Short mmCIF file of C-alpha atoms in Angstrom, two decimals:
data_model
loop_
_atom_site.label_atom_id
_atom_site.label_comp_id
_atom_site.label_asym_id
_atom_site.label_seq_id
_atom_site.Cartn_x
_atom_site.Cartn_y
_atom_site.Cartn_z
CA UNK M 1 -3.26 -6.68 -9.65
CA UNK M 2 -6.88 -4.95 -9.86
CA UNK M 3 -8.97 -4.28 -7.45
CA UNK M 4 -12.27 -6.15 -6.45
CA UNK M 5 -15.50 -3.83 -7.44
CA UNK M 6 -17.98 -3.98 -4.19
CA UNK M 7 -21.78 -3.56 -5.85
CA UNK M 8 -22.59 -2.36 -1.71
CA UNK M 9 -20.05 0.57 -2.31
CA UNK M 10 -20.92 4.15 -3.79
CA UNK M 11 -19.12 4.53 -7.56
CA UNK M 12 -16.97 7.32 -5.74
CA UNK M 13 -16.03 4.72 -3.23
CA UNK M 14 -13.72 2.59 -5.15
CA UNK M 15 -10.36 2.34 -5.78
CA UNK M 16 -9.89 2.84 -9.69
CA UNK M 17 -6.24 1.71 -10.52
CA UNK M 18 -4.93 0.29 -7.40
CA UNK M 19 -3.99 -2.93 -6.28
CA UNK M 20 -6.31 -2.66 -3.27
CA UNK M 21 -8.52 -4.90 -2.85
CA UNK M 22 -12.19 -4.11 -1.54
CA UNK M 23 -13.96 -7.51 -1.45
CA UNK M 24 -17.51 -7.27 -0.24
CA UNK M 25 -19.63 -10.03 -0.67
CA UNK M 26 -18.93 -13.81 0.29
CA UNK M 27 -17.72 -15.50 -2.84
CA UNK M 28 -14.90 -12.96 -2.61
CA UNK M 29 -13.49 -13.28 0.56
CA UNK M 30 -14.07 -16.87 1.35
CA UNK M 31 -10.56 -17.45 0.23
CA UNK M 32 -9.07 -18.22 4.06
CA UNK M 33 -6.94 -21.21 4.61
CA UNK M 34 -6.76 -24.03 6.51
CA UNK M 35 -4.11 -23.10 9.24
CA UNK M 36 -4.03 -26.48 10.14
CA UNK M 37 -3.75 -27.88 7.13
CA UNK M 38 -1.44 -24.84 6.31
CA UNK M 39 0.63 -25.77 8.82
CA UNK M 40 1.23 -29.46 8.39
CA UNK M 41 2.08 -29.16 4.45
CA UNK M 42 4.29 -25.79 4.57
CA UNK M 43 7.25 -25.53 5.87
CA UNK M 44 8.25 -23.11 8.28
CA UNK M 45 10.54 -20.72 6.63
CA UNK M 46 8.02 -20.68 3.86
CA UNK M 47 5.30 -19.86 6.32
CA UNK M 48 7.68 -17.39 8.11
CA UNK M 49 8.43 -15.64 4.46
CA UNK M 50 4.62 -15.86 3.27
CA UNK M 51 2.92 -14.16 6.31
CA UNK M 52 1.57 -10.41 5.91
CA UNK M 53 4.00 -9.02 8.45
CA UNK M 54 6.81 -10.53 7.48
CA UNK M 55 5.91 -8.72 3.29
CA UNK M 56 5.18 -5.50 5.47
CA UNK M 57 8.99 -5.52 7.01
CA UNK M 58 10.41 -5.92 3.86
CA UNK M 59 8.20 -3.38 2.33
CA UNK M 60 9.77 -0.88 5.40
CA UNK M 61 13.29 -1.75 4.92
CA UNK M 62 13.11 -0.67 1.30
CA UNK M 63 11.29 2.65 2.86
CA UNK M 64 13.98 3.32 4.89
CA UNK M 65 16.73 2.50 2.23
CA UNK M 66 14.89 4.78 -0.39
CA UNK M 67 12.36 7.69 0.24
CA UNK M 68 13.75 8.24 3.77
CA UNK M 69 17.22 8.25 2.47
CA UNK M 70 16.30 10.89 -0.42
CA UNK M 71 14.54 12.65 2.33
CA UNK M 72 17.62 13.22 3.94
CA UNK M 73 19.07 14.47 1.26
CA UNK M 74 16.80 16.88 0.75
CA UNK M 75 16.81 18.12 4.18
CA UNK M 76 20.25 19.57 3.49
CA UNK M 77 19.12 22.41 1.19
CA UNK M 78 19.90 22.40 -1.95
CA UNK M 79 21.08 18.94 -1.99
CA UNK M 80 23.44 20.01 -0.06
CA UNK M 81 25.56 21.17 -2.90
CA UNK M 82 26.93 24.36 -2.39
CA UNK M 83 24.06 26.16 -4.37
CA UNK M 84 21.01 25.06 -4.79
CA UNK M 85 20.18 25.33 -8.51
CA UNK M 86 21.56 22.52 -9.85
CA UNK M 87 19.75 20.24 -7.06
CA UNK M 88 16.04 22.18 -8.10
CA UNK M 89 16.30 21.69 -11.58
CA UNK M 90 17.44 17.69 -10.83
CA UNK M 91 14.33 17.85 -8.09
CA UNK M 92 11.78 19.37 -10.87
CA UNK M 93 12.27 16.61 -13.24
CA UNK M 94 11.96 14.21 -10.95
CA UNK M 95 8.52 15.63 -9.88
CA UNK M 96 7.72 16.18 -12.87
CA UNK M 97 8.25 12.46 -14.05
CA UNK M 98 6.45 11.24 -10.70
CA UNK M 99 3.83 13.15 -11.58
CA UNK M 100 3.08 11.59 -14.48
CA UNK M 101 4.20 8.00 -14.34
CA UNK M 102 1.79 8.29 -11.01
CA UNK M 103 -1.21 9.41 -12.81
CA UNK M 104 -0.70 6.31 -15.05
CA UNK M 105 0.52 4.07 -12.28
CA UNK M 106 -2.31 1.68 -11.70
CA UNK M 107 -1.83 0.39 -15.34
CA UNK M 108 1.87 0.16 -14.86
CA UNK M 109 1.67 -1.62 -11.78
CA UNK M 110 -1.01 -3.78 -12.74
CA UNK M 111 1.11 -5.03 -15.73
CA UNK M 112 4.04 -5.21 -14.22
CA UNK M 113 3.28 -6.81 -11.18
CA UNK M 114 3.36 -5.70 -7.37
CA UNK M 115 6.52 -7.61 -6.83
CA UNK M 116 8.64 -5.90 -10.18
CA UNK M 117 7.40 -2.16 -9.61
CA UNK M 118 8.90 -2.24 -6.29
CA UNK M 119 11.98 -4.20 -8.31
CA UNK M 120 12.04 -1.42 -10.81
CA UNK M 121 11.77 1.30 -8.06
CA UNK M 122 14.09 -0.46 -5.74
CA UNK M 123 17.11 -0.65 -8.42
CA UNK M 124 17.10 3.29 -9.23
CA UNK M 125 17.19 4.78 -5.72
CA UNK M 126 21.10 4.40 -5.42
CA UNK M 127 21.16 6.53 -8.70
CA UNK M 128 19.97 9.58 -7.08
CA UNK M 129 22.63 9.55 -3.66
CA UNK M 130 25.98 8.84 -6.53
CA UNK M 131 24.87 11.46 -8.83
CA UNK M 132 25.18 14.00 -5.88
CA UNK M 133 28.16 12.45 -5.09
CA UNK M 134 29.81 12.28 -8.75
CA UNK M 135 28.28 15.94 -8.68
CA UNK M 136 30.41 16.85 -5.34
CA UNK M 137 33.42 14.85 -6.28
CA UNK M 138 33.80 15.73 -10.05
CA UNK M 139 31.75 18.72 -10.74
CA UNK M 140 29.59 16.19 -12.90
CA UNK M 141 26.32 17.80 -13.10
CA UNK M 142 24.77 16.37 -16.49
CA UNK M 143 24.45 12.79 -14.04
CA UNK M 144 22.87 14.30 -11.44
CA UNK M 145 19.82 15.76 -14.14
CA UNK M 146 19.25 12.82 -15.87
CA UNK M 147 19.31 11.24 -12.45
CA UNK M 148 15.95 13.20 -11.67
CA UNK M 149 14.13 11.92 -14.59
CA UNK M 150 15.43 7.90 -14.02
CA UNK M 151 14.78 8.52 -10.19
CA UNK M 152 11.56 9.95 -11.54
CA UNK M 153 10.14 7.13 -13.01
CA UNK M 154 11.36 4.53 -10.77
CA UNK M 155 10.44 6.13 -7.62
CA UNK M 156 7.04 5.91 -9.06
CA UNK M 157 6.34 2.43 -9.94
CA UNK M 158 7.72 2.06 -6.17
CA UNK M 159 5.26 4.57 -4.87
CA UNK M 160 2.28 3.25 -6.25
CA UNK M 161 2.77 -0.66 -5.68
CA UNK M 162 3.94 0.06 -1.89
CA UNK M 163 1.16 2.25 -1.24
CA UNK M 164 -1.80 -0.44 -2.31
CA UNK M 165 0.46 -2.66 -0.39
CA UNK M 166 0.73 -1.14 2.74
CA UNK M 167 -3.80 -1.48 2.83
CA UNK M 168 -3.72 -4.78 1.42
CA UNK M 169 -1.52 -6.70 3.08
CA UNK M 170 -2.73 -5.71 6.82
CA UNK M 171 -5.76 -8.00 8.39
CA UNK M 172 -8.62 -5.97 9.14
CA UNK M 173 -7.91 -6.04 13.03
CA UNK M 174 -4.22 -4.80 12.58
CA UNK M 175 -3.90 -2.27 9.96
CA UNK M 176 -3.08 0.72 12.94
CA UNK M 177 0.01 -1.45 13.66
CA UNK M 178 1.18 -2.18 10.03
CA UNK M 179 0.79 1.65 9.22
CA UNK M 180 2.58 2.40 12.25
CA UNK M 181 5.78 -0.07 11.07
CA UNK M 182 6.10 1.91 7.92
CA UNK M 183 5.79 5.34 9.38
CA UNK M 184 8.40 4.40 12.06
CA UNK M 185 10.91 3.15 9.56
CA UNK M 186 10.47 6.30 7.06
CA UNK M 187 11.42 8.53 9.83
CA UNK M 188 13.81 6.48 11.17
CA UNK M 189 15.57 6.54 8.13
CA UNK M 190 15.66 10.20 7.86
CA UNK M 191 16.93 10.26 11.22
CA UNK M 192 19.56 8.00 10.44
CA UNK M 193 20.08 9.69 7.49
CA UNK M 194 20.08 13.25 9.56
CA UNK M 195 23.00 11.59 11.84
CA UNK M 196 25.10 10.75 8.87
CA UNK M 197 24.71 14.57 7.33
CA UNK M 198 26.16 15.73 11.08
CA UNK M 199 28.38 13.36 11.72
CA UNK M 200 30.23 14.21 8.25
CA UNK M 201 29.68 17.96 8.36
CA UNK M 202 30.00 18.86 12.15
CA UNK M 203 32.90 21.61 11.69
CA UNK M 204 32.75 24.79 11.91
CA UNK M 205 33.61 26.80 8.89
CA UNK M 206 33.15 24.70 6.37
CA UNK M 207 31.84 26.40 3.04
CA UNK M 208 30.11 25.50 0.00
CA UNK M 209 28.61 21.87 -0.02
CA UNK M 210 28.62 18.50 2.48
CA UNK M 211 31.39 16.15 2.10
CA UNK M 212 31.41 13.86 -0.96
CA UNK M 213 31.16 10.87 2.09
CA UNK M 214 28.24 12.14 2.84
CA UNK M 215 26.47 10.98 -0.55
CA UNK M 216 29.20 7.73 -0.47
CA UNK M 217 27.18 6.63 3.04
CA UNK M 218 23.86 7.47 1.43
CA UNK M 219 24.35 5.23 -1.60
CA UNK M 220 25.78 1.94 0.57
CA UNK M 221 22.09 2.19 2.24
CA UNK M 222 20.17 2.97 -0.59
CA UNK M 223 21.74 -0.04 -2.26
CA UNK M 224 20.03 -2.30 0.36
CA UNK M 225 16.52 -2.02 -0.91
CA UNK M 226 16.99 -3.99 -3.85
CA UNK M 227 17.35 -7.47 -2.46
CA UNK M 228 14.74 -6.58 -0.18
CA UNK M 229 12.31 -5.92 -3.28
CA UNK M 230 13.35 -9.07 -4.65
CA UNK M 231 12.21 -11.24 -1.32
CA UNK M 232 8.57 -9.73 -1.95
CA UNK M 233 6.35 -12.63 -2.55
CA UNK M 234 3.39 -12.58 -5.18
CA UNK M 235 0.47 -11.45 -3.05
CA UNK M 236 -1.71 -14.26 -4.22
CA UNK M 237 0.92 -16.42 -2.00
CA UNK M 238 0.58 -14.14 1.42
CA UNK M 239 -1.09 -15.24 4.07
CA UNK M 240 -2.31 -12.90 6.55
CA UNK M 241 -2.27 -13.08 10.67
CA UNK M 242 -5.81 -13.77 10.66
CA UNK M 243 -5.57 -16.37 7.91
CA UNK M 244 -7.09 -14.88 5.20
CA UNK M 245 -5.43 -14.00 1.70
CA UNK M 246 -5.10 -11.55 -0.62
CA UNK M 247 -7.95 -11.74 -3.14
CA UNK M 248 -7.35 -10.43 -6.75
CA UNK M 249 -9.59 -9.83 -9.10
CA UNK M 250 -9.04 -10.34 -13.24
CA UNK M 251 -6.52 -7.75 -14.77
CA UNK M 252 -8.63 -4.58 -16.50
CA UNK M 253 -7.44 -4.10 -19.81
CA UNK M 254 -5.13 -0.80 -20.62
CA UNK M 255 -7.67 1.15 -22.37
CA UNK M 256 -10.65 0.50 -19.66
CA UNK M 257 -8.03 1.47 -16.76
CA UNK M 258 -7.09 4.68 -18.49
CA UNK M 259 -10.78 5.69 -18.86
CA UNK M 260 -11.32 4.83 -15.49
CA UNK M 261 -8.93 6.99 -14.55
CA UNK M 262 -10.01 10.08 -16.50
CA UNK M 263 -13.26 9.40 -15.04
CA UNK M 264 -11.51 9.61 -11.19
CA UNK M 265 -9.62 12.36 -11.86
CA UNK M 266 -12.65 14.97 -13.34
CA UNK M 267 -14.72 13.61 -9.84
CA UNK M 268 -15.90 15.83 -7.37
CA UNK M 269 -13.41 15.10 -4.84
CA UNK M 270 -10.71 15.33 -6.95
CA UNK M 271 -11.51 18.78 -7.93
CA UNK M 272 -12.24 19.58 -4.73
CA UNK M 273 -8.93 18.17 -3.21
CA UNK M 274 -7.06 19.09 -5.97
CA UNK M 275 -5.51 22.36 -4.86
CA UNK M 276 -5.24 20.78 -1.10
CA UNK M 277 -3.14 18.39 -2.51
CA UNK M 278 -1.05 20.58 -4.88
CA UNK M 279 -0.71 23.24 -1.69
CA UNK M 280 0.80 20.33 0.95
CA UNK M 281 3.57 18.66 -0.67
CA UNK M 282 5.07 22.67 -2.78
CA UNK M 283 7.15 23.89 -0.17
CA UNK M 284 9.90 21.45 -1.25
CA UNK M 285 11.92 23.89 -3.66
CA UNK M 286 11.63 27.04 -1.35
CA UNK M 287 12.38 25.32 1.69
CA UNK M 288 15.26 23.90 -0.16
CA UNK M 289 16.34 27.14 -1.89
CA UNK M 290 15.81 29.19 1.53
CA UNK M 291 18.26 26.80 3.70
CA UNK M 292 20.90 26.02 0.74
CA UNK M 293 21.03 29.85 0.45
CA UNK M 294 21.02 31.65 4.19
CA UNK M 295 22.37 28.63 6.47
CA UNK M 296 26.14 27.02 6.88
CA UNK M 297 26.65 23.35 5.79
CA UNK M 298 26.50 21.95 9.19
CA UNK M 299 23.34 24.07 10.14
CA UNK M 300 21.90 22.41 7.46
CA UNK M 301 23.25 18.68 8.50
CA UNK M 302 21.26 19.72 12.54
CA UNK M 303 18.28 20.60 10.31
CA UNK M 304 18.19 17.01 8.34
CA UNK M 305 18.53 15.19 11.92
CA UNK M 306 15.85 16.99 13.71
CA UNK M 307 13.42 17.70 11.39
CA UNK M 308 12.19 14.57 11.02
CA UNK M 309 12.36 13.80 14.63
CA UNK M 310 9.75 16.79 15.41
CA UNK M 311 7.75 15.29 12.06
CA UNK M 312 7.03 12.32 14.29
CA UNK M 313 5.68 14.32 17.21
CA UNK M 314 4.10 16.38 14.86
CA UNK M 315 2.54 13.30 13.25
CA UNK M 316 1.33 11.92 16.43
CA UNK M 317 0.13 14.98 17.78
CA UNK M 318 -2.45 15.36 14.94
CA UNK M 319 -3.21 11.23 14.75
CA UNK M 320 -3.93 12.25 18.33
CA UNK M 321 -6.77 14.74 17.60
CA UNK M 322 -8.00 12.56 14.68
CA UNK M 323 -8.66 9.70 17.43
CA UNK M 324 -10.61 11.14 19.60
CA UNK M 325 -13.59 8.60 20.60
CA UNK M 326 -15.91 11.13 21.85
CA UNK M 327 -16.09 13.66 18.83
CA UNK M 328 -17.58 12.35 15.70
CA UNK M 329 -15.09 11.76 12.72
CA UNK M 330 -16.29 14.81 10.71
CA UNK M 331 -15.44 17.02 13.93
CA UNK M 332 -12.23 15.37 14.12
CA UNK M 333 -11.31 16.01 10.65
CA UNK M 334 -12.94 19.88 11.07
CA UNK M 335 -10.60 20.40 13.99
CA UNK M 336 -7.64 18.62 12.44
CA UNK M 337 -8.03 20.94 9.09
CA UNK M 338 -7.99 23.98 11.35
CA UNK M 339 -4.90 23.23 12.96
CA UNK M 340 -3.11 22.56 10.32
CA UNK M 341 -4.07 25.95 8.80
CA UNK M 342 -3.57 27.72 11.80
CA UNK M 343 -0.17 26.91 12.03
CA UNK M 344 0.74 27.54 8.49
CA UNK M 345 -0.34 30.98 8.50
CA UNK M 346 1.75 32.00 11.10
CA UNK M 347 5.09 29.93 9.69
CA UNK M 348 4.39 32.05 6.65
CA UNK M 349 3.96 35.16 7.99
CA UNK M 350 7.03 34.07 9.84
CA UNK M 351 8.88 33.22 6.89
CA UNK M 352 7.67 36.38 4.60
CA UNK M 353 8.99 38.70 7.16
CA UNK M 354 12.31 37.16 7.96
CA UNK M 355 13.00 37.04 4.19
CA UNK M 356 12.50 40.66 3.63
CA UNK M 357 15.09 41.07 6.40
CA UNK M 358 17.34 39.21 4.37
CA UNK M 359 16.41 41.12 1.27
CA UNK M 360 17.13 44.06 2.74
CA UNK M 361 20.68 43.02 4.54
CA UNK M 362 22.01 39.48 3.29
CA UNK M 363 23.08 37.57 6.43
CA UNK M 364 25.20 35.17 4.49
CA UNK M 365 26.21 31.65 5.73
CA UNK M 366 23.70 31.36 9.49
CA UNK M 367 25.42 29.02 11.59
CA UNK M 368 23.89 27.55 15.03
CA UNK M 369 26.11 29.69 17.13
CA UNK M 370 25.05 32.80 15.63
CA UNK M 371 22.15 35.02 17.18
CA UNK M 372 20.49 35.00 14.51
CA UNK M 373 20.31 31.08 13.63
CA UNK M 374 16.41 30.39 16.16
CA UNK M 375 14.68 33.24 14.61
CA UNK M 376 15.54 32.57 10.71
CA UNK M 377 15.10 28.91 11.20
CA UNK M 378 12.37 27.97 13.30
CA UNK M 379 10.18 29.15 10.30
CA UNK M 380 11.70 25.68 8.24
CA UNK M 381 11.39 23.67 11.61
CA UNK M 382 7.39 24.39 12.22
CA UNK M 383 6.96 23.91 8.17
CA UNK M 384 9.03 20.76 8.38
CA UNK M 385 7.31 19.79 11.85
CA UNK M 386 3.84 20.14 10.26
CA UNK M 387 4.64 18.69 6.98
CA UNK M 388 4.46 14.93 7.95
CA UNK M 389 0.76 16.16 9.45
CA UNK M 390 -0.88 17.44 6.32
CA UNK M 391 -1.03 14.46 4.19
CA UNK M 392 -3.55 13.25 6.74
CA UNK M 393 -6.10 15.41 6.16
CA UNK M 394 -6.74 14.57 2.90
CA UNK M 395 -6.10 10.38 3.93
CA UNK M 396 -9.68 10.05 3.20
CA UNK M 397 -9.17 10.68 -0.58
CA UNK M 398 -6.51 8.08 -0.63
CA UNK M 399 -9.06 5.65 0.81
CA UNK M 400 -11.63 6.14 -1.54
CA UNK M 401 -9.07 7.34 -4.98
CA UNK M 402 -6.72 5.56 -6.52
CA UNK M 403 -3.18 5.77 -5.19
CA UNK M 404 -1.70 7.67 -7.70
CA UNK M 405 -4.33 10.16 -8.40
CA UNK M 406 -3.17 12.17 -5.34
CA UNK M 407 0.44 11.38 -5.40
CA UNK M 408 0.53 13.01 -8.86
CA UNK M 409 -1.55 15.95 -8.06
CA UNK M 410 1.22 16.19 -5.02
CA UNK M 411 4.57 15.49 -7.47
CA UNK M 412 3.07 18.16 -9.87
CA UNK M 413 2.95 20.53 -7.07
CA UNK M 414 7.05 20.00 -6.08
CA UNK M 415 7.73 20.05 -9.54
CA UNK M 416 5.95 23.60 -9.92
CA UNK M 417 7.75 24.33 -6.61
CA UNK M 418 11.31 23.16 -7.44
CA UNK M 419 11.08 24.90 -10.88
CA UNK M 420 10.08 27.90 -9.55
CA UNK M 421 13.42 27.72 -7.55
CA UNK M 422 16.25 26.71 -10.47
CA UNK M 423 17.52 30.45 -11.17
CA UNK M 424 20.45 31.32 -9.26
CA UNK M 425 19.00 34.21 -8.48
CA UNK M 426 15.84 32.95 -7.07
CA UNK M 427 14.57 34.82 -4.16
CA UNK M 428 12.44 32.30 -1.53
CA UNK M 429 10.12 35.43 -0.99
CA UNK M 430 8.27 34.57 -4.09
CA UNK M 431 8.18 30.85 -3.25
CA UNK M 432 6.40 31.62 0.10
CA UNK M 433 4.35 33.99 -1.04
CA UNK M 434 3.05 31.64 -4.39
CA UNK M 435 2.25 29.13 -1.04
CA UNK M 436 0.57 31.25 0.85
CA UNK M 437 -1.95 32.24 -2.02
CA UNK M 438 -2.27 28.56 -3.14
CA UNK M 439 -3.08 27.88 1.10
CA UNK M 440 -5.80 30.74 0.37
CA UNK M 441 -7.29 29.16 -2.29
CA UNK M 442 -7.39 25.87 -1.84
CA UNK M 443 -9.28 26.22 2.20
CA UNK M 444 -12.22 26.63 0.63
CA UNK M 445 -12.84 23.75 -1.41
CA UNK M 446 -11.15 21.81 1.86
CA UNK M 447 -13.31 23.56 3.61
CA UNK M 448 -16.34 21.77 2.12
CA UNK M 449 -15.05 18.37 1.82
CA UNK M 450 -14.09 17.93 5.38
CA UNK M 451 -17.73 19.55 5.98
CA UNK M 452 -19.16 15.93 3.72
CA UNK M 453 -16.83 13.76 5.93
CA UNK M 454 -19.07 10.48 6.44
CA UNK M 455 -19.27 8.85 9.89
CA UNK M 456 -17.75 5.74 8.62
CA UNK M 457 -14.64 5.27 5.97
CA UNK M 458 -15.12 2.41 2.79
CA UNK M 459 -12.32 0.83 5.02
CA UNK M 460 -14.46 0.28 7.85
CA UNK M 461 -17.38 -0.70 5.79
CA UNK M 462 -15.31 -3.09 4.30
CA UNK M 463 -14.20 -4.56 7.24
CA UNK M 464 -17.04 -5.31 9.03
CA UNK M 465 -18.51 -6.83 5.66
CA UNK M 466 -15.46 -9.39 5.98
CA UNK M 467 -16.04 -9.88 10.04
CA UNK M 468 -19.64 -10.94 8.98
CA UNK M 469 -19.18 -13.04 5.77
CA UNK M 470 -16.74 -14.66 7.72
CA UNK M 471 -18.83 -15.53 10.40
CA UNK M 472 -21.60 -16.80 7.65
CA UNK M 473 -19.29 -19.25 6.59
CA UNK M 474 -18.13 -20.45 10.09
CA UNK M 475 -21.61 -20.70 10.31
CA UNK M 476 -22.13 -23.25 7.51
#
């Protein structure tokens, strides 16, 4: 499904690859039904299975089944296994093939169809919870890496169709409330996924990795996605709240989307959010590496049930700021940035000198009742607190770049991360240091994008150009 080309709209402004659509002019979005008509020839369940919210819940469940689920997993450390190094290498190639099968997901998803991506993705998340399992049970490591590169690629085609999704099936007047479905059921997933890791892994004195159950409970759930995927309706069929439809434009052949996105990716705000983007999403292998290596198994399972319960607050605390009414939106985003920044230097000055403590006297397994358990992981719990916060300074280059431009600048950076991380003998300082710098380098480019943030998004432009075109032909 391609997007609609506004001629109102800047060239920076549209959405190269993505299923998006950003109709602005009336011949596009005079496609609204007939409710009555609607209605009377439709039947009910059909209406019931057809409507926008109804596509967005399905769209959640498979969030909660799949990404929240692997989440969870990798809030144990190390995969919970009982070193880390297998899990990073599996975690490097699977960043490594997101990364790339991103970058070229607009194509892909285009091709294949909103509806068979999220198929495609949908059938490969089980593959990731029973190769930890077969990895736990049997020793049966070769699964778990080619896992990473099939979990790689499926994850995705699932990425990019959901995102475009998630914007294009909401009505103009509801799109806070569809957003704030999905972000409720990814981190209600993890903490469901968080409750299973402590409810398996509890007892004291346990050593080496979580219970093969563990994985067995993760794979019933992630199995539930797939018949979910397979209820998705075309989007030409979905009819939203408001009555209107999803409006697709003619498919771009392979060779104009691929220069299109060359032409996105060497842009201005790519470059400049580049390193941004590659800084928020590499703490993954360290923060892995660090827990798997200093913290007991069932420290570990408390850290994958709370951590995403603070990434909530965390989440809402900065959606919070970015509301404010009274301050423009370029103030909000200023003030947003510095948070953000302020918060991370101190969890990695934190961080740098509790791991020279450990260098210098290895405290072995931390458990919760030890003294030294709030001081070594508080560090993880601010980083994990404030990672579900940082994606949203840079939401205005999803709005106005393709959907997988920045999720594969963002897989590239785990997969950097993750490999940095797949020696045995790995030492986290070097992993929060390497952050730090990239933090360092990358606030100045941020620095001067958040500085150009316009008073109004394309999303808001785009609505009120629907609100009025709708009202011209009302008027007719």
């Amino acid at each position: 499904m391609a997007d609609l080309k506004s001629k109102d709209l800047p060239p920076h402004e549209i959405h190269e690859g993505s299923i998006q659509p950003s109709p602005t002019n009336v011949t596009d979005i005079a496609h609204g039904v007939d409710m009555d008509h609607y209605r009377a020839t439709v039947p009910l369940w059909k209406r019931v299975w057809q409507h926008s919210l109804t596509q967005m819940m399905l769209l959640s469940v498979q969030a909660f089944c799949g990404p929240a689920m692997s989440d969870a997993i990798t809030g144990l450390g190390g995969g919970g296994l009982a070193t880390p190094q297998v899990s990073n290498i599996t975690n490097a190639i699977t960043y490594a093939m997101l990364a790339i099968f991103c970058f070229f997901g607009g194509p892909i998803v285009n091709k294949l169809g909103v509806k068979w991506a999220l198929v495609i993705g949908a059938a490969t998340f089980p593959i990731q919870g029973s190769a930890y399992y077969c990895n736990s049970k049997f020793g049966n490591q070769w699964y778990l890496i080619f896992s990473g590169a099939i979990s790689g690629i499926g994850t995705a085609c699932w990425y990019v169709a959901e995102a475009g999704a998630i914007m294009t099936l909401a009505p103009s007047g509801a799109r806070g409330k569809y957003l704030a479905l999905w972000i409720v059921s990814r981190n209600l997933g993890q903490l469901v996924g968080g409750a299973i890791n402590l409810s398996k892994n509890h007892l004291k004195g346990a050593d080496g990795g979580v219970t093969p159950d563990t994985y067995l409970a993760f794979v019933i759930i992630e199995c539930i996605a797939l018949p979910f995927a397979l209820l998705i309706t075309p989007f030409e069929r979905v009819v939203r709240s408001d009555g209107t439809k999803i409006v697709t434009a003619e498919t771009l052949s392979t060779k104009m989307e691929l220069r299109r996105i060359v032409k996105t990716m060497t842009s201005k705000l790519v470059m400049f959010s580049a390193l941004w983007a590659l800084w928020s999403f590499f703490y993954g292998g360290t923060w892995s590496t660090y827990l798997g290596t200093y913290f007991s198994v069932r420290a570990r399972a408390l850290s994958s049930l709370i951590s995403p319960f603070f990434c909530i607050v965390g989440c809402f605390g900065l959606g919070f700021i970015l509301d404010m009414k009274h301050l423009s939106q370029r103030r909000r985003a200023q003030i947003g940035l510095w948070t953000v920044v302020i918060l991370n230097v101190g969890v990695y000055i934190w961080s740098i000198i509790m791991q020279a403590k450990f260098d210098h006297h290895n405290p072995g397994h931390i458990d919760w009742e030890d003294g030294l358990y709030p001081s070594s992981f508080l560090p993880y719990f601010f980083r994990a607190d404030d990672r579900a916060v940082v994606p949203v300074l840079h939401v205005l280059a999803y709005l106005i770049l393709c959907n997988g431009c920045s999720g594969s600048i963002e897989a590239v950076g785990q997969a950097i991360a993750y490999g940095m991380n797949t020696q045995t003998t790995s030492n986290p300082m070097v992993g929060f240091c390497v952050t730090f710098g990239l933090l360092a380098a990358a606030l100045g480019p941020m620095i001067m994008l958040v500085n150009t943030t316009p008073d109004r998004i394309p999303a808001d432009i785009i609505a009120e150009q629907q609100d009025a075109a709708r009202e011209k032909i009302e008027s007719v």
